Coordinates of C-alpha atoms and ligand atoms in Angstrom, one line a residue:
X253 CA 0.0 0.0 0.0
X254 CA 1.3 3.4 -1.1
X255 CA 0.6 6.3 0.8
X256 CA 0.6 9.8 -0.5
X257 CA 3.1 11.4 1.4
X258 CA 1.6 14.7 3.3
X259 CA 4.4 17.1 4.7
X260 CA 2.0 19.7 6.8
X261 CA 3.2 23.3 8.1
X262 CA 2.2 24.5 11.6
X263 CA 2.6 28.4 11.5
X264 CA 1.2 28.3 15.3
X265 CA 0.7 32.2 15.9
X266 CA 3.0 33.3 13.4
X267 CA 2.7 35.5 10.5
X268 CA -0.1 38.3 9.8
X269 CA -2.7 37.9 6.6
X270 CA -0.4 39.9 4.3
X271 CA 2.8 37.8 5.2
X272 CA 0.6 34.5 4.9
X273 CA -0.3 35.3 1.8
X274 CA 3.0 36.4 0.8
X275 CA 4.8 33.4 2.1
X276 CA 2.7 31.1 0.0
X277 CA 3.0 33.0 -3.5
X278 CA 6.5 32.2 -2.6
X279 CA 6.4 28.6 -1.3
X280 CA 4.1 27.7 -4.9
X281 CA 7.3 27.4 -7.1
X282 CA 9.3 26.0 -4.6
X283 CA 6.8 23.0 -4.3
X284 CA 5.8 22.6 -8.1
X285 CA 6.3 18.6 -9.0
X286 CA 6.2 17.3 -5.4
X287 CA 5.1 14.4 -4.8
X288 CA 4.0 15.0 -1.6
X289 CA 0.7 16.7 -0.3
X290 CA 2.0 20.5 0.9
X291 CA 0.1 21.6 3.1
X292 CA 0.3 24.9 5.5
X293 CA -2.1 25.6 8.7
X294 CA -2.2 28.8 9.2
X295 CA -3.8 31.2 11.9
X296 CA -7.5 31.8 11.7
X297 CA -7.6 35.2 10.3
X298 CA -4.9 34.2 7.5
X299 CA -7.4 31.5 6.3
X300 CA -8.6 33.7 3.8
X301 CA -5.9 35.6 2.3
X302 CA -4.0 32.4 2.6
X303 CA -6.4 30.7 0.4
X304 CA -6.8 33.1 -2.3
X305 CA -3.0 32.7 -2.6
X306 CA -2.8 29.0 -2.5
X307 CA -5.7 28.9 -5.3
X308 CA -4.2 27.1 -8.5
X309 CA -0.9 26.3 -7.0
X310 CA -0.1 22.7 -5.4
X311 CA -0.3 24.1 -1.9
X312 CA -3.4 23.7 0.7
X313 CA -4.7 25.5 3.5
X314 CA -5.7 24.0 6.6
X315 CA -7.0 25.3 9.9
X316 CA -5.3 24.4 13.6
X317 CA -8.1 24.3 15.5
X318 CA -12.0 24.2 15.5
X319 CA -15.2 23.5 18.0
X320 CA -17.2 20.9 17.5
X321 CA -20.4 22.8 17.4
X322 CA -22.3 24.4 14.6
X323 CA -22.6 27.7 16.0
X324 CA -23.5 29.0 20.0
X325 CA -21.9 31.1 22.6
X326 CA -18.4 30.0 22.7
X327 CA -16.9 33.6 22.2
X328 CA -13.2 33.2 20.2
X329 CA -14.2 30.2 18.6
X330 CA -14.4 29.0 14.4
X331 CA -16.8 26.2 14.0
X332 CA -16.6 23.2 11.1
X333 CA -19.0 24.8 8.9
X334 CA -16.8 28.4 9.1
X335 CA -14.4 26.1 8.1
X336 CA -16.1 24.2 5.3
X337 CA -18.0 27.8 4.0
X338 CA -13.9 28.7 2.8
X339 CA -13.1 25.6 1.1
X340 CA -10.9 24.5 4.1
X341 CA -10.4 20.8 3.8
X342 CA -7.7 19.7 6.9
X343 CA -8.1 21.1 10.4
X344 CA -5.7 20.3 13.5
X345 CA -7.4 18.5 16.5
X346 CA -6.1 18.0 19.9
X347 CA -2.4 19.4 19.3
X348 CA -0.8 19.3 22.5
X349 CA -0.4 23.1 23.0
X350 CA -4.3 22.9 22.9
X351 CA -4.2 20.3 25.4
X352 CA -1.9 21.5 28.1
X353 CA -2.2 25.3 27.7
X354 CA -6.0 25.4 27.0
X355 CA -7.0 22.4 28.9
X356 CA -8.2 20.3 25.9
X357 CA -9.5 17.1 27.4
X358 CA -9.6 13.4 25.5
X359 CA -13.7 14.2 25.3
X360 CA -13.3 17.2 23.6
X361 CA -10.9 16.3 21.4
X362 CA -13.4 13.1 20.7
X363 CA -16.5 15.6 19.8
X364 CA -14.0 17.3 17.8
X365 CA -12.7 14.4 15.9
X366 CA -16.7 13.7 15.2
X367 CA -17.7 16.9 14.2
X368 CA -14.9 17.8 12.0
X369 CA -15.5 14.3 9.9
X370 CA -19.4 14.5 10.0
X371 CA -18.4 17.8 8.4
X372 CA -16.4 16.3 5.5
X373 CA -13.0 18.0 7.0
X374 CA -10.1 16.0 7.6
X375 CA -8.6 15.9 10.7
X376 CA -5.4 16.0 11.9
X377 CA -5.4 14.3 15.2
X378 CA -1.9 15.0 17.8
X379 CA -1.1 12.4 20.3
X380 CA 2.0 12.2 22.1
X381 CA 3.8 11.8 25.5
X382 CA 5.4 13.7 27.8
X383 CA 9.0 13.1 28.9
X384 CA 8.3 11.9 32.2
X385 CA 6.1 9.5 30.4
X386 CA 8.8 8.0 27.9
X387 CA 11.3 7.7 30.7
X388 CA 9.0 5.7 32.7
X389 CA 8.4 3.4 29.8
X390 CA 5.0 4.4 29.3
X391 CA 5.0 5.7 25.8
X392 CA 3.0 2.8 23.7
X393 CA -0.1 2.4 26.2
X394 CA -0.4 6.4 26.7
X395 CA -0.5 6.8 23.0
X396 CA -3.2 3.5 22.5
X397 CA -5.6 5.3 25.3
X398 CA -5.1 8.5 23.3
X399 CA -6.0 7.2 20.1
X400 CA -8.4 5.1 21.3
X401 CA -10.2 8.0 23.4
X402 CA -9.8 10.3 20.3
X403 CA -11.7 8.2 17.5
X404 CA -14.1 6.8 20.2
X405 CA -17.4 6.2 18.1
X406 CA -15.9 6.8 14.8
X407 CA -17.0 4.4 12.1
X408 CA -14.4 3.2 9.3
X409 CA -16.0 4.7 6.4
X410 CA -16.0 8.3 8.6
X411 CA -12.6 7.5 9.4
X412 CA -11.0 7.5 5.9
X413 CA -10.1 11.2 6.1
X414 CA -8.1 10.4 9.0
X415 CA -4.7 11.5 9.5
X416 CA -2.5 10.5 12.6
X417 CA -0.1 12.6 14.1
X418 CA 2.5 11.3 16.8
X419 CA 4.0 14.3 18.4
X420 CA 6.0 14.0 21.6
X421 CA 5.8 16.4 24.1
X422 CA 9.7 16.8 25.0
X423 CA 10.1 16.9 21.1
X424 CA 8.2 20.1 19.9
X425 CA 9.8 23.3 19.6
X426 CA 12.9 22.3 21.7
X427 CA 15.5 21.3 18.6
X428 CA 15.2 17.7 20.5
X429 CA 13.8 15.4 17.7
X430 CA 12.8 11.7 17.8
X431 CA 15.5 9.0 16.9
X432 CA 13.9 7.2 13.9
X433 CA 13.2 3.9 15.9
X434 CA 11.8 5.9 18.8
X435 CA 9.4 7.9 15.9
X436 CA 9.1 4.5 13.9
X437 CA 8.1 2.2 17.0
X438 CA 5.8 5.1 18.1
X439 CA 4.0 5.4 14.7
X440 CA 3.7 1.7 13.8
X441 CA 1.7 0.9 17.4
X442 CA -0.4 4.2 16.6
X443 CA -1.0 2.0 13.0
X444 CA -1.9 -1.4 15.4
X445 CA -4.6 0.3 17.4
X446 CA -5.8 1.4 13.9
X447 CA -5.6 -2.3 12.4
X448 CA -7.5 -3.5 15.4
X449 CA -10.9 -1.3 15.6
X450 CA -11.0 -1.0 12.1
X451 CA -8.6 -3.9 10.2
X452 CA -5.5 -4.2 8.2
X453 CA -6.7 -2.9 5.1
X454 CA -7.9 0.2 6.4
X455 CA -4.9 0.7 8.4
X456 CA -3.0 0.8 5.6
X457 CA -4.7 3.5 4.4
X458 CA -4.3 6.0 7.2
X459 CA -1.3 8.8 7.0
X460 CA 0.4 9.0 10.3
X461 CA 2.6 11.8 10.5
X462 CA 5.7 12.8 12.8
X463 CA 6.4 15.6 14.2
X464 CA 8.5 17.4 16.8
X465 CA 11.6 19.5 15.5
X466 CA 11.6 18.2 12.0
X467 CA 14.3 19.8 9.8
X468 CA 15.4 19.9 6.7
X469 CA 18.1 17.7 8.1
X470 CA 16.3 15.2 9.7
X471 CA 13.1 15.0 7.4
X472 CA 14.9 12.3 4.8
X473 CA 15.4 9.6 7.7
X474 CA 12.3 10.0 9.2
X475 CA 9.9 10.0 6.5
X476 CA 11.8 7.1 5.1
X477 CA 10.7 5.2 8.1
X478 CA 8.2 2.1 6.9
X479 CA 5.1 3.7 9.1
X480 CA 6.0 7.5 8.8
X481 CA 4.0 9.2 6.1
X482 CA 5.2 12.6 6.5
X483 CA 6.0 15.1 9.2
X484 CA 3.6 18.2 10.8
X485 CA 6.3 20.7 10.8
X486 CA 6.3 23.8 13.3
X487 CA 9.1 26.1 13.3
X488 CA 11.2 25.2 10.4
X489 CA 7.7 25.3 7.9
X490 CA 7.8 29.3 8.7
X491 CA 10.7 29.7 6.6
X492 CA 11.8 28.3 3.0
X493 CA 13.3 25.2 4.7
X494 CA 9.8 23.6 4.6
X495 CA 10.0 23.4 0.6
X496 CA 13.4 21.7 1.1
X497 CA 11.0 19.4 3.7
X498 CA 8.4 18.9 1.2
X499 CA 11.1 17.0 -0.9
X500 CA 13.1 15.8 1.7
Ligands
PGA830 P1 8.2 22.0 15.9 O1 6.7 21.9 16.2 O2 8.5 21.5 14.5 O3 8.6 23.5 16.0 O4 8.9 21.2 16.9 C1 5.9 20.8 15.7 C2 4.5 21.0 16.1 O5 4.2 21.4 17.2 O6 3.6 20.7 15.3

């Protein structure tokens, strides 16, 4: 089974409209004849601006974060049909900044999960472990009850759009990346929980992605990994390193 490879951008809070838009008109060329899905997630208000840019070129716009509701009184919020309204096909659920600094429970991310398939969006759903975690030899089971939590009540069929992403904790933003086996081992039980609630083929199917201080050093190894499908890329997908990434 051959994946398409998806190498994702995570802008986080960086860059206003104008330099969103700019940054892509930019990244277009450097991406033409990649074989890879290129993808950037950009903040909210860049959505549309970035968009317009992207239109016509091989690169996509996603969102980083969504509620699961239609519409209501959750004041800062976008909901999946804001999303869907702008042609906005992959949205980031449960990264783990959302989890630890905004208190984004395994429920929540669930609904989200839901809500953004039921909505024909494709998710990109973060697991990953703390340090203390991986040190106490905890890693595989935390990342099962994650996944497991996450995609609780979602059928096979709903769950084609699916895209993994195995981020750990001690790995983001800190220059610290994964050895390939750790990533590897890490992204092939993510594929096992996969293969048992909804069987091999399926399984096959799903993209799961690394991420955590990917480079355009470190991209080649990694990606080449048999269970690796591509990376979710923070820092280094702000500058024109990512297009280096993209054909890592
Ligand atoms: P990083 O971030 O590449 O800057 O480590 C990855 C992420 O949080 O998605």
């Amino acid at each position: 089974m051959t994946r398409q490879r998806l190498v994702a951008g995570n802008w986080k809070m960086h860059k206003t409209p104008e330099e969103a838009a700019s940054f892509i008109r930019g990244l277009a060329p450097a991406v033409a004849g990649a074989e890879a899905e290129v993808l950037c997630l950009v903040p909210a208000v860049d959505l549309v601006p970035a968009l317009a840019a992207a239109e016509g070129t091989p690169v996509q716009v996603g969102a980083q974060n969504m509620h699961d509701a239609e519409a209501g009184a959750f004041t800062g919020e976008i909901s999946p049909g804001m999303l869907t309204s702008l042609g906005v096909r992959y949205v980031v659920i449960g990264h783990s900044e959302r989890r630890g600094l905004f208190g984004e429970d395994d429920a929540f991310v669930n609904r989200k999960v839901l809500s953004a398939l039921a909505h024909g969006l494709r998710p990109i759903l973060c697991c990953g472990e703390t340090l203390a975690l991986r040190e106490a030899g905890g890693t595989l089971p935390f990342l099962r009850q994650q996944v497991e939590l996450a995609l609780e009540g979602v059928p096979a069929e709903a769950a084609k759009d699916l895209v993994i992403a195995y981020e750990p904790i001690w790995a983001i933003g800190t220059g610290h990346v994964a050895r390939t086996d750790q990533a590897q081992d890490a992204c092939s039980a993510i594929r096992a929980v996969l293969r048992e609630k909804y069987g091999k083929a399926f399984a096959e199917t799903v993209r799961i992605l690394y991420g955590g201080s990917v480079n355009a050093e470190n991209a080649a190894q990694l990606f080449a990994q048999a269970d690796i499908d591509g990376g979710l890329v923070g820092g280094a997908s702000l500058t024109m390193d990512f297009a280096k990434i993209v054909f890592a």
